[in-house]
PDB file of C-alpha atoms and ligand atoms in Angstrom:
ATOM      1  CA  MET G   1      -0.079   0.025  -0.030  1.00  0.00           C
ATOM      2  CA  PHE G   2       2.686   2.601   1.013  1.00  0.00           C
ATOM      3  CA  TRP G   3       4.984   1.542  -1.770  1.00  0.00           C
ATOM      4  CA  GLU G   4       2.043   1.560  -4.194  1.00  0.00           C
ATOM      5  CA  LYS G   5       1.260   5.217  -3.171  1.00  0.00           C
ATOM      6  CA  LEU G   6       4.977   6.107  -3.462  1.00  0.00           C
ATOM      7  CA  ARG G   7       5.607   4.960  -6.648  1.00  0.00           C
ATOM      8  CA  THR G   8       2.257   6.436  -8.043  1.00  0.00           C
ATOM      9  CA  ASP G   9       3.116   9.823  -6.458  1.00  0.00           C
ATOM     10  CA  ARG G  10       6.496   9.884  -8.164  1.00  0.00           C
ATOM     11  CA  LEU G  11       5.151   8.916 -11.456  1.00  0.00           C
ATOM     12  CA  ARG G  12       2.537  11.461 -11.308  1.00  0.00           C
ATOM     13  CA  LYS G  13       5.039  14.189 -10.592  1.00  0.00           C
ATOM     14  CA  LYS G  14       6.763  13.142 -13.955  1.00  0.00           C
ATOM     15  CA  VAL G  15       3.458  12.957 -15.810  1.00  0.00           C
ATOM     16  CA  LEU G  16       2.741  16.450 -14.728  1.00  0.00           C
ATOM     17  CA  THR G  17       5.745  17.867 -16.259  1.00  0.00           C
ATOM     18  CA  ARG G  18       4.520  17.400 -19.614  1.00  0.00           C
ATOM     19  CA  PRO G  19       1.352  18.050 -21.568  1.00  0.00           C
ATOM     20  CA  LEU G  20      -1.652  15.800 -20.983  1.00  0.00           C
ATOM     21  CA  PRO G  21      -3.769  13.999 -23.404  1.00  0.00           C
ATOM     22  CA  GLN G  22      -6.922  15.874 -23.820  1.00  0.00           C
ATOM     23  CA  HIS G  23      -9.077  12.672 -24.056  1.00  0.00           C
ATOM     24  CA  VAL G  24      -8.197   9.140 -22.624  1.00  0.00           C
ATOM     25  CA  ALA G  25     -10.801   6.387 -23.591  1.00  0.00           C
ATOM     26  CA  ILE G  26     -10.334   3.005 -21.954  1.00  0.00           C
ATOM     27  CA  ILE G  27     -11.776  -0.465 -22.824  1.00  0.00           C
ATOM     28  CA  THR G  28     -12.173  -1.751 -19.508  1.00  0.00           C
ATOM     29  CA  ASP G  29     -11.736  -5.579 -20.236  1.00  0.00           C
ATOM     30  CA  GLY G  30     -10.950  -8.657 -18.073  1.00  0.00           C
ATOM     31  CA  ASN G  31     -13.558  -8.433 -15.375  1.00  0.00           C
ATOM     32  CA  GLY G  32     -14.749 -11.869 -16.399  1.00  0.00           C
ATOM     33  CA  ARG G  33     -11.100 -13.273 -16.208  1.00  0.00           C
ATOM     34  CA  TRP G  34     -10.344 -11.677 -12.875  1.00  0.00           C
ATOM     35  CA  ALA G  35     -13.538 -13.400 -11.122  1.00  0.00           C
ATOM     36  CA  GLN G  36     -12.842 -16.853 -12.899  1.00  0.00           C
ATOM     37  CA  LYS G  37      -9.128 -16.754 -11.519  1.00  0.00           C
ATOM     38  CA  ARG G  38     -10.622 -16.790  -8.094  1.00  0.00           C
ATOM     39  CA  GLY G  39     -13.250 -19.189  -8.699  1.00  0.00           C
ATOM     40  CA  LEU G  40     -16.018 -16.545  -8.330  1.00  0.00           C
ATOM     41  CA  PRO G  41     -18.885 -15.552 -10.553  1.00  0.00           C
ATOM     42  CA  ARG G  42     -18.288 -13.156 -13.446  1.00  0.00           C
ATOM     43  CA  ILE G  43     -20.463 -10.712 -11.869  1.00  0.00           C
ATOM     44  CA  VAL G  44     -18.091 -10.223  -8.856  1.00  0.00           C
ATOM     45  CA  GLY G  45     -15.604  -9.316 -11.408  1.00  0.00           C
ATOM     46  CA  HIS G  46     -17.999  -6.691 -12.798  1.00  0.00           C
ATOM     47  CA  ARG G  47     -18.536  -5.104  -9.226  1.00  0.00           C
ATOM     48  CA  GLN G  48     -14.858  -5.127  -8.605  1.00  0.00           C
ATOM     49  CA  GLY G  49     -14.288  -3.551 -11.745  1.00  0.00           C
ATOM     50  CA  ILE G  50     -16.691  -0.512 -10.676  1.00  0.00           C
ATOM     51  CA  LYS G  51     -14.245   0.041  -7.886  1.00  0.00           C
ATOM     52  CA  ALA G  52     -11.536   0.320 -10.486  1.00  0.00           C
ATOM     53  CA  VAL G  53     -13.595   3.019 -12.321  1.00  0.00           C
ATOM     54  CA  ARG G  54     -13.941   4.932  -9.484  1.00  0.00           C
ATOM     55  CA  ASP G  55     -10.175   5.135  -8.709  1.00  0.00           C
ATOM     56  CA  ILE G  56      -9.524   5.933 -12.347  1.00  0.00           C
ATOM     57  CA  VAL G  57     -12.046   8.685 -12.135  1.00  0.00           C
ATOM     58  CA  GLU G  58     -10.525  10.073  -9.200  1.00  0.00           C
ATOM     59  CA  GLU G  59      -6.998   9.953 -10.350  1.00  0.00           C
ATOM     60  CA  ALA G  60      -8.078  11.554 -13.745  1.00  0.00           C
ATOM     61  CA  GLY G  61      -9.597  14.566 -11.622  1.00  0.00           C
ATOM     62  CA  ARG G  62      -6.334  14.789  -9.601  1.00  0.00           C
ATOM     63  CA  ILE G  63      -4.113  15.341 -12.623  1.00  0.00           C
ATOM     64  CA  GLY G  64      -6.704  17.534 -14.322  1.00  0.00           C
ATOM     65  CA  LEU G  65      -7.608  15.390 -17.316  1.00  0.00           C
ATOM     66  CA  LYS G  66     -10.175  16.725 -19.386  1.00  0.00           C
ATOM     67  CA  TYR G  67     -12.120  13.838 -20.709  1.00  0.00           C
ATOM     68  CA  LEU G  68     -12.301  10.390 -19.611  1.00  0.00           C
ATOM     69  CA  THR G  69     -14.590   7.836 -21.426  1.00  0.00           C
ATOM     70  CA  PHE G  70     -15.035   4.126 -20.448  1.00  0.00           C
ATOM     71  CA  TYR G  71     -16.650   1.403 -22.525  1.00  0.00           C
ATOM     72  CA  SER G  72     -18.989  -0.216 -20.306  1.00  0.00           C
ATOM     73  CA  PHE G  73     -21.192  -2.132 -22.498  1.00  0.00           C
ATOM     74  CA  SER G  74     -21.204  -2.928 -26.113  1.00  0.00           C
ATOM     75  CA  THR G  75     -23.969  -3.751 -28.670  1.00  0.00           C
ATOM     76  CA  GLU G  76     -22.604  -7.206 -28.843  1.00  0.00           C
ATOM     77  CA  ASN G  77     -22.527  -7.775 -25.150  1.00  0.00           C
ATOM     78  CA  TRP G  78     -26.281  -8.720 -25.050  1.00  0.00           C
ATOM     79  CA  LYS G  79     -25.055 -12.067 -26.507  1.00  0.00           C
ATOM     80  CA  ARG G  80     -23.900 -12.945 -22.910  1.00  0.00           C
ATOM     81  CA  PRO G  81     -25.776 -15.139 -20.643  1.00  0.00           C
ATOM     82  CA  ARG G  82     -29.039 -13.468 -19.366  1.00  0.00           C
ATOM     83  CA  GLU G  83     -28.066 -13.316 -15.470  1.00  0.00           C
ATOM     84  CA  GLU G  84     -24.646 -11.647 -16.420  1.00  0.00           C
ATOM     85  CA  VAL G  85     -26.554  -9.004 -18.562  1.00  0.00           C
ATOM     86  CA  GLN G  86     -29.102  -8.491 -15.903  1.00  0.00           C
ATOM     87  CA  GLY G  87     -26.364  -8.352 -13.242  1.00  0.00           C
ATOM     88  CA  LEU G  88     -24.662  -5.813 -15.259  1.00  0.00           C
ATOM     89  CA  MET G  89     -27.693  -3.781 -16.060  1.00  0.00           C
ATOM     90  CA  SER G  90     -28.464  -3.653 -12.149  1.00  0.00           C
ATOM     91  CA  LEU G  91     -24.789  -2.339 -11.502  1.00  0.00           C
ATOM     92  CA  PHE G  92     -25.058   0.312 -13.953  1.00  0.00           C
ATOM     93  CA  GLU G  93     -28.525   1.327 -12.381  1.00  0.00           C
ATOM     94  CA  GLU G  94     -26.777   1.284  -8.727  1.00  0.00           C
ATOM     95  CA  MET G  95     -23.670   3.145  -9.604  1.00  0.00           C
ATOM     96  CA  ALA G  96     -25.316   5.809 -11.241  1.00  0.00           C
ATOM     97  CA  ILE G  97     -27.439   6.495  -8.087  1.00  0.00           C
ATOM     98  CA  LYS G  98     -24.832   5.870  -5.656  1.00  0.00           C
ATOM     99  CA  GLU G  99     -22.101   8.146  -7.216  1.00  0.00           C
ATOM    100  CA  ALA G 100     -24.016  11.129  -8.385  1.00  0.00           C
ATOM    101  CA  GLU G 101     -23.446  12.987  -5.218  1.00  0.00           C
ATOM    102  CA  SER G 102     -19.762  12.521  -5.371  1.00  0.00           C
ATOM    103  CA  LEU G 103     -19.403  13.263  -9.086  1.00  0.00           C
ATOM    104  CA  VAL G 104     -21.138  16.543  -8.258  1.00  0.00           C
ATOM    105  CA  LYS G 105     -18.897  17.286  -5.582  1.00  0.00           C
ATOM    106  CA  ASN G 106     -15.863  16.471  -7.804  1.00  0.00           C
ATOM    107  CA  GLY G 107     -17.066  18.606 -10.376  1.00  0.00           C
ATOM    108  CA  VAL G 108     -17.484  15.872 -12.976  1.00  0.00           C
ATOM    109  CA  ARG G 109     -20.031  15.794 -15.648  1.00  0.00           C
ATOM    110  CA  LEU G 110     -21.301  12.313 -16.596  1.00  0.00           C
ATOM    111  CA  ARG G 111     -22.729  11.510 -20.116  1.00  0.00           C
ATOM    112  CA  VAL G 112     -23.897   8.262 -21.568  1.00  0.00           C
ATOM    113  CA  MET G 113     -23.246   7.552 -25.401  1.00  0.00           C
ATOM    114  CA  GLY G 114     -24.907   4.639 -27.221  1.00  0.00           C
ATOM    115  CA  ARG G 115     -28.311   3.306 -27.783  1.00  0.00           C
ATOM    116  CA  ILE G 116     -29.567   4.245 -24.551  1.00  0.00           C
ATOM    117  CA  GLU G 117     -33.188   3.912 -25.515  1.00  0.00           C
ATOM    118  CA  GLU G 118     -32.752   0.063 -25.727  1.00  0.00           C
ATOM    119  CA  LEU G 119     -31.507  -0.316 -22.224  1.00  0.00           C
ATOM    120  CA  PRO G 120     -34.035  -1.320 -19.275  1.00  0.00           C
ATOM    121  CA  GLN G 121     -36.052   1.727 -18.176  1.00  0.00           C
ATOM    122  CA  GLY G 122     -34.635   1.581 -14.903  1.00  0.00           C
ATOM    123  CA  VAL G 123     -31.034   2.168 -16.221  1.00  0.00           C
ATOM    124  CA  GLN G 124     -32.250   4.920 -18.723  1.00  0.00           C
ATOM    125  CA  ASP G 125     -33.890   6.683 -15.834  1.00  0.00           C
ATOM    126  CA  ALA G 126     -30.671   6.227 -13.395  1.00  0.00           C
ATOM    127  CA  MET G 127     -28.418   7.628 -16.222  1.00  0.00           C
ATOM    128  CA  ARG G 128     -30.634  10.667 -16.984  1.00  0.00           C
ATOM    129  CA  TYR G 129     -30.850  11.512 -13.323  1.00  0.00           C
ATOM    130  CA  VAL G 130     -26.951  11.380 -13.027  1.00  0.00           C
ATOM    131  CA  GLU G 131     -26.465  13.485 -16.320  1.00  0.00           C
ATOM    132  CA  ASP G 132     -28.972  15.979 -15.237  1.00  0.00           C
ATOM    133  CA  LYS G 133     -27.510  16.094 -11.604  1.00  0.00           C
ATOM    134  CA  THR G 134     -23.920  16.520 -13.054  1.00  0.00           C
ATOM    135  CA  LYS G 135     -24.587  18.926 -15.815  1.00  0.00           C
ATOM    136  CA  GLU G 136     -22.646  21.847 -14.228  1.00  0.00           C
ATOM    137  CA  GLY G 137     -19.722  19.981 -13.750  1.00  0.00           C
ATOM    138  CA  LYS G 138     -16.666  21.628 -15.125  1.00  0.00           C
ATOM    139  CA  THR G 139     -13.447  19.665 -14.156  1.00  0.00           C
ATOM    140  CA  LEU G 140     -13.827  16.323 -15.828  1.00  0.00           C
ATOM    141  CA  ASN G 141     -16.041  15.125 -18.682  1.00  0.00           C
ATOM    142  CA  LEU G 142     -16.631  11.542 -18.059  1.00  0.00           C
ATOM    143  CA  THR G 143     -18.543   9.648 -20.682  1.00  0.00           C
ATOM    144  CA  LEU G 144     -19.659   6.130 -20.402  1.00  0.00           C
ATOM    145  CA  ALA G 145     -20.317   4.203 -23.424  1.00  0.00           C
ATOM    146  CA  LEU G 146     -23.424   2.011 -22.866  1.00  0.00           C
ATOM    147  CA  ASN G 147     -25.033  -0.178 -25.241  1.00  0.00           C
ATOM    148  CA  TYR G 148     -22.296   1.249 -27.549  1.00  0.00           C
ATOM    149  CA  GLY G 149     -21.187  -0.014 -30.884  1.00  0.00           C
ATOM    150  CA  GLY G 150     -18.722   2.100 -33.428  1.00  0.00           C
ATOM    151  CA  ARG G 151     -20.952   0.717 -36.282  1.00  0.00           C
ATOM    152  CA  ALA G 152     -24.157   1.402 -34.825  1.00  0.00           C
ATOM    153  CA  GLU G 153     -23.035   4.848 -34.157  1.00  0.00           C
ATOM    154  CA  ILE G 154     -22.120   5.678 -37.653  1.00  0.00           C
ATOM    155  CA  LEU G 155     -25.344   3.993 -38.807  1.00  0.00           C
ATOM    156  CA  ASP G 156     -27.405   6.237 -36.493  1.00  0.00           C
ATOM    157  CA  ALA G 157     -25.412   9.261 -37.528  1.00  0.00           C
ATOM    158  CA  VAL G 158     -26.026   8.495 -41.248  1.00  0.00           C
ATOM    159  CA  SER G 159     -29.890   7.928 -40.615  1.00  0.00           C
ATOM    160  CA  LYS G 160     -30.001  11.135 -38.677  1.00  0.00           C
ATOM    161  CA  LEU G 161     -28.402  12.927 -41.549  1.00  0.00           C
ATOM    162  CA  PHE G 162     -30.759  11.711 -44.204  1.00  0.00           C
ATOM    163  CA  LEU G 163     -33.744  12.192 -41.920  1.00  0.00           C
ATOM    164  CA  GLU G 164     -32.479  16.122 -41.445  1.00  0.00           C
ATOM    165  CA  LYS G 165     -31.332  16.796 -45.094  1.00  0.00           C
ATOM    166  CA  GLY G 166     -33.879  14.639 -46.957  1.00  0.00           C
ATOM    167  CA  PRO G 167     -33.589  14.981 -50.652  1.00  0.00           C
ATOM    168  CA  LYS G 168     -31.496  18.068 -50.145  1.00  0.00           C
ATOM    169  CA  PHE G 169     -28.599  15.873 -49.160  1.00  0.00           C
ATOM    170  CA  ASP G 170     -25.563  16.429 -51.594  1.00  0.00           C
ATOM    171  CA  ASN G 171     -23.107  13.665 -50.947  1.00  0.00           C
ATOM    172  CA  GLY G 172     -20.296  15.697 -52.543  1.00  0.00           C
ATOM    173  CA  GLN G 173     -20.278  18.325 -49.793  1.00  0.00           C
ATOM    174  CA  LEU G 174     -20.244  16.204 -46.739  1.00  0.00           C
ATOM    175  CA  THR G 175     -17.024  17.018 -44.857  1.00  0.00           C
ATOM    176  CA  GLU G 176     -15.778  15.133 -42.049  1.00  0.00           C
ATOM    177  CA  GLU G 177     -16.285  18.115 -39.785  1.00  0.00           C
ATOM    178  CA  GLU G 178     -20.174  18.181 -40.753  1.00  0.00           C
ATOM    179  CA  PHE G 179     -20.394  14.376 -40.441  1.00  0.00           C
ATOM    180  CA  ARG G 180     -19.134  14.684 -36.642  1.00  0.00           C
ATOM    181  CA  ASN G 181     -22.186  16.664 -35.745  1.00  0.00           C
ATOM    182  CA  TYR G 182     -24.418  13.590 -36.158  1.00  0.00           C
ATOM    183  CA  LEU G 183     -22.232  11.321 -33.864  1.00  0.00           C
ATOM    184  CA  TYR G 184     -23.575  10.627 -30.273  1.00  0.00           C
ATOM    185  CA  GLN G 185     -21.496  13.360 -28.947  1.00  0.00           C
ATOM    186  CA  PRO G 186     -20.302  15.912 -31.339  1.00  0.00           C
ATOM    187  CA  ASP G 187     -18.424  17.903 -28.865  1.00  0.00           C
ATOM    188  CA  LEU G 188     -16.210  14.839 -27.494  1.00  0.00           C
ATOM    189  CA  PRO G 189     -12.873  15.478 -28.903  1.00  0.00           C
ATOM    190  CA  ASP G 190     -11.307  12.152 -30.509  1.00  0.00           C
ATOM    191  CA  PRO G 191      -9.366  10.397 -27.937  1.00  0.00           C
ATOM    192  CA  ASP G 192      -5.663  10.784 -27.826  1.00  0.00           C
ATOM    193  CA  LEU G 193      -4.830   7.957 -26.037  1.00  0.00           C
ATOM    194  CA  LEU G 194      -6.887   4.501 -26.073  1.00  0.00           C
ATOM    195  CA  ILE G 195      -6.088   2.146 -23.258  1.00  0.00           C
ATOM    196  CA  ARG G 196      -7.121  -1.649 -23.537  1.00  0.00           C
ATOM    197  CA  THR G 197      -6.712  -3.731 -20.294  1.00  0.00           C
ATOM    198  CA  SER G 198      -6.323  -7.489 -20.187  1.00  0.00           C
ATOM    199  CA  GLY G 199      -4.066  -7.983 -23.264  1.00  0.00           C
ATOM    200  CA  GLU G 200      -6.712  -8.358 -26.131  1.00  0.00           C
ATOM    201  CA  LEU G 201      -5.407  -6.665 -29.126  1.00  0.00           C
ATOM    202  CA  ARG G 202      -8.505  -5.410 -30.846  1.00  0.00           C
ATOM    203  CA  LEU G 203     -10.814  -2.378 -30.822  1.00  0.00           C
ATOM    204  CA  SER G 204     -14.182  -4.646 -29.896  1.00  0.00           C
ATOM    205  CA  ASN G 205     -16.255  -1.865 -32.015  1.00  0.00           C
ATOM    206  CA  PHE G 206     -15.280   0.837 -29.893  1.00  0.00           C
ATOM    207  CA  LEU G 207     -15.350   4.623 -31.291  1.00  0.00           C
ATOM    208  CA  LEU G 208     -14.457   3.496 -34.604  1.00  0.00           C
ATOM    209  CA  TRP G 209     -14.692   6.890 -36.214  1.00  0.00           C
ATOM    210  CA  GLN G 210     -12.919   8.613 -33.369  1.00  0.00           C
ATOM    211  CA  VAL G 211      -9.944   6.568 -32.952  1.00  0.00           C
ATOM    212  CA  ALA G 212      -8.557   7.112 -36.283  1.00  0.00           C
ATOM    213  CA  TYR G 213      -5.539   8.587 -34.890  1.00  0.00           C
ATOM    214  CA  SER G 214      -5.468   7.723 -31.132  1.00  0.00           C
ATOM    215  CA  GLU G 215      -2.190   6.485 -29.727  1.00  0.00           C
ATOM    216  CA  ILE G 216      -2.927   2.686 -28.316  1.00  0.00           C
ATOM    217  CA  TRP G 217      -1.617   1.334 -25.173  1.00  0.00           C
ATOM    218  CA  VAL G 218      -2.419  -2.030 -24.093  1.00  0.00           C
ATOM    219  CA  THR G 219      -1.592  -3.842 -20.927  1.00  0.00           C
ATOM    220  CA  LYS G 220      -2.295  -7.473 -19.742  1.00  0.00           C
ATOM    221  CA  VAL G 221      -3.477  -6.220 -16.307  1.00  0.00           C
ATOM    222  CA  LEU G 222      -7.170  -6.916 -15.877  1.00  0.00           C
ATOM    223  CA  TRP G 223      -9.406  -4.363 -15.442  1.00  0.00           C
ATOM    224  CA  PRO G 224     -10.093  -4.886 -11.869  1.00  0.00           C
ATOM    225  CA  ASP G 225      -6.541  -4.843 -10.932  1.00  0.00           C
ATOM    226  CA  PHE G 226      -5.766  -1.640 -13.021  1.00  0.00           C
ATOM    227  CA  LYS G 227      -4.767   1.206 -10.618  1.00  0.00           C
ATOM    228  CA  PRO G 228      -4.104   4.929 -10.969  1.00  0.00           C
ATOM    229  CA  TYR G 229      -0.430   3.841 -11.335  1.00  0.00           C
ATOM    230  CA  HIS G 230      -1.202   2.084 -14.498  1.00  0.00           C
ATOM    231  CA  LEU G 231      -3.003   5.176 -15.826  1.00  0.00           C
ATOM    232  CA  LEU G 232      -0.150   7.409 -15.357  1.00  0.00           C
ATOM    233  CA  LEU G 233       2.144   4.571 -16.837  1.00  0.00           C
ATOM    234  CA  ALA G 234      -0.059   4.873 -19.941  1.00  0.00           C
ATOM    235  CA  ILE G 235      -0.105   8.667 -20.081  1.00  0.00           C
ATOM    236  CA  ARG G 236       3.978   8.717 -19.464  1.00  0.00           C
ATOM    237  CA  ASP G 237       4.095   6.262 -22.290  1.00  0.00           C
ATOM    238  CA  TYR G 238       1.793   8.669 -24.786  1.00  0.00           C
ATOM    239  CA  GLN G 239       3.921  11.700 -23.746  1.00  0.00           C
ATOM    240  CA  LYS G 240       7.189  10.065 -25.200  1.00  0.00           C
ATOM    241  CA  ARG G 241       5.419   9.369 -28.554  1.00  0.00           C
ATOM    242  CA  GLN G 242       5.789  11.319 -31.778  1.00  0.00           C
ATOM    243  CA  ARG G 243       2.280  11.758 -33.493  1.00  0.00           C
ATOM    244  CA  LYS G 244       2.513  12.109 -37.049  1.00  0.00           C
ATOM    245  CA  PHE G 245      -0.927  12.297 -38.402  1.00  0.00           C
ATOM    246  CA  GLY G 246       0.354  11.240 -41.893  1.00  0.00           C
ATOM    247  CA  ARG G 247       3.124  13.805 -42.052  1.00  0.00           C
ATOM    248  CA  VAL G 248       6.766  13.002 -42.308  1.00  0.00           C
TER     249      VAL G 248
HETATM  250  C1  IPE N 301     -15.279  -6.251 -19.315  1.00  0.00           C
HETATM  251  O1  IPE N 301     -15.072  -7.538 -18.827  1.00  0.00           O
HETATM  252  C2  IPE N 301     -16.716  -5.873 -19.056  1.00  0.00           C
HETATM  253  C3  IPE N 301     -17.751  -6.032 -19.970  1.00  0.00           C
HETATM  254  C4  IPE N 301     -17.726  -6.545 -21.000  1.00  0.00           C
HETATM  255  C5  IPE N 301     -19.108  -5.484 -19.433  1.00  0.00           C
HETATM  256  P1  IPE N 301     -15.413  -8.918 -19.705  1.00  0.00           P
HETATM  257  O2  IPE N 301     -16.731  -9.259 -18.999  1.00  0.00           O
HETATM  258  O3  IPE N 301     -15.329  -8.812 -21.095  1.00  0.00           O
HETATM  259  O4  IPE N 301     -14.251  -9.931 -18.929  1.00  0.00           O
HETATM  260  P2  IPE N 301     -13.384 -11.034 -19.901  1.00  0.00           P
HETATM  261  O5  IPE N 301     -12.994 -10.350 -21.030  1.00  0.00           O
HETATM  262  O6  IPE N 301     -14.606 -12.188 -20.007  1.00  0.00           O
HETATM  263  O7  IPE N 301     -12.352 -11.389 -18.811  1.00  0.00           O
HETATM  264  C1  IPE N 302     -15.388  -4.982 -25.170  1.00  0.00           C
HETATM  265  O1  IPE N 302     -14.907  -6.143 -24.295  1.00  0.00           O
HETATM  266  C2  IPE N 302     -16.587  -4.389 -24.616  1.00  0.00           C
HETATM  267  C3  IPE N 302     -16.476  -3.769 -23.040  1.00  0.00           C
HETATM  268  C4  IPE N 302     -15.302  -3.731 -22.664  1.00  0.00           C
HETATM  269  C5  IPE N 302     -17.705  -3.299 -22.669  1.00  0.00           C
HETATM  270  P1  IPE N 302     -15.497  -7.528 -24.721  1.00  0.00           P
HETATM  271  O2  IPE N 302     -15.202  -8.371 -23.834  1.00  0.00           O
HETATM  272  O3  IPE N 302     -16.923  -7.342 -25.035  1.00  0.00           O
HETATM  273  O4  IPE N 302     -14.746  -7.700 -26.285  1.00  0.00           O
HETATM  274  P2  IPE N 302     -14.343  -9.082 -26.893  1.00  0.00           P
HETATM  275  O5  IPE N 302     -15.670  -9.864 -27.104  1.00  0.00           O
HETATM  276  O6  IPE N 302     -13.503  -9.842 -26.221  1.00  0.00           O
HETATM  277  O7  IPE N 302     -13.881  -8.503 -28.136  1.00  0.00           O
HETATM  278 MG1   MG N 303     -13.984  -9.174 -22.314  1.00  0.00          MG
END
């Protein structure tokens, strides 16, 4: 505990000497494996994963990160066993209500992105509640991708665009900047840094449009074991990279 804190404090000092990424997005994978390794039901891993989320939000606030996004439930995760899906939905609902107060206190603004209207009513209500309660938050913009799929987002954007423009739509005039306005959260800057835990080397349908030029950092650490120290390691690594955006 003591050494953990010491090494985290040391690394934080280093991280704070250089510019931070504006937006960090995280694929929080490995909850199930964390539980299975201990002979526990998968849902226990998800519960533990929420603790990790809390600690990372806190660290993000401490270093002054502006945007932090978590991939919490994908459009493909409905294919999991029914009890696991139900367990996750209850956790989301419970967490939103429980954390609202402390988010407000810490100046965090929470928003959700995804096909929210397909979630159970209780989860939708809880998310609207916490979004509304935290809407004045100015320090950290926290986004939960819930029933989110990158392909679904692009399709939803195209549908909205056609609905709005109708026959006036001239496809020769569509720019990336304009298309962005039809995404779930047009104001969300693209992630500078994309983190994935538990070692898988794939995007799993996360923010497909937005990660075009994100720097990627993968760790074998399972999400429930992911500590502020690991976030700082990822940022430190990011700070040493040279981003080229196609230039020489
Ligand atoms: C990520 O952990 C959380 C969700 C997808 C909701 P997993 O549940 O995918 O954990 P693993 O990949 O099975 O270990
Ligand atoms: C990605 O993890 C989705 C979330 C973290 C919510 P998955 O565990 O669902 O991804 P795959 O199935 O391993 O690609
Ligand atoms: Mg997984």
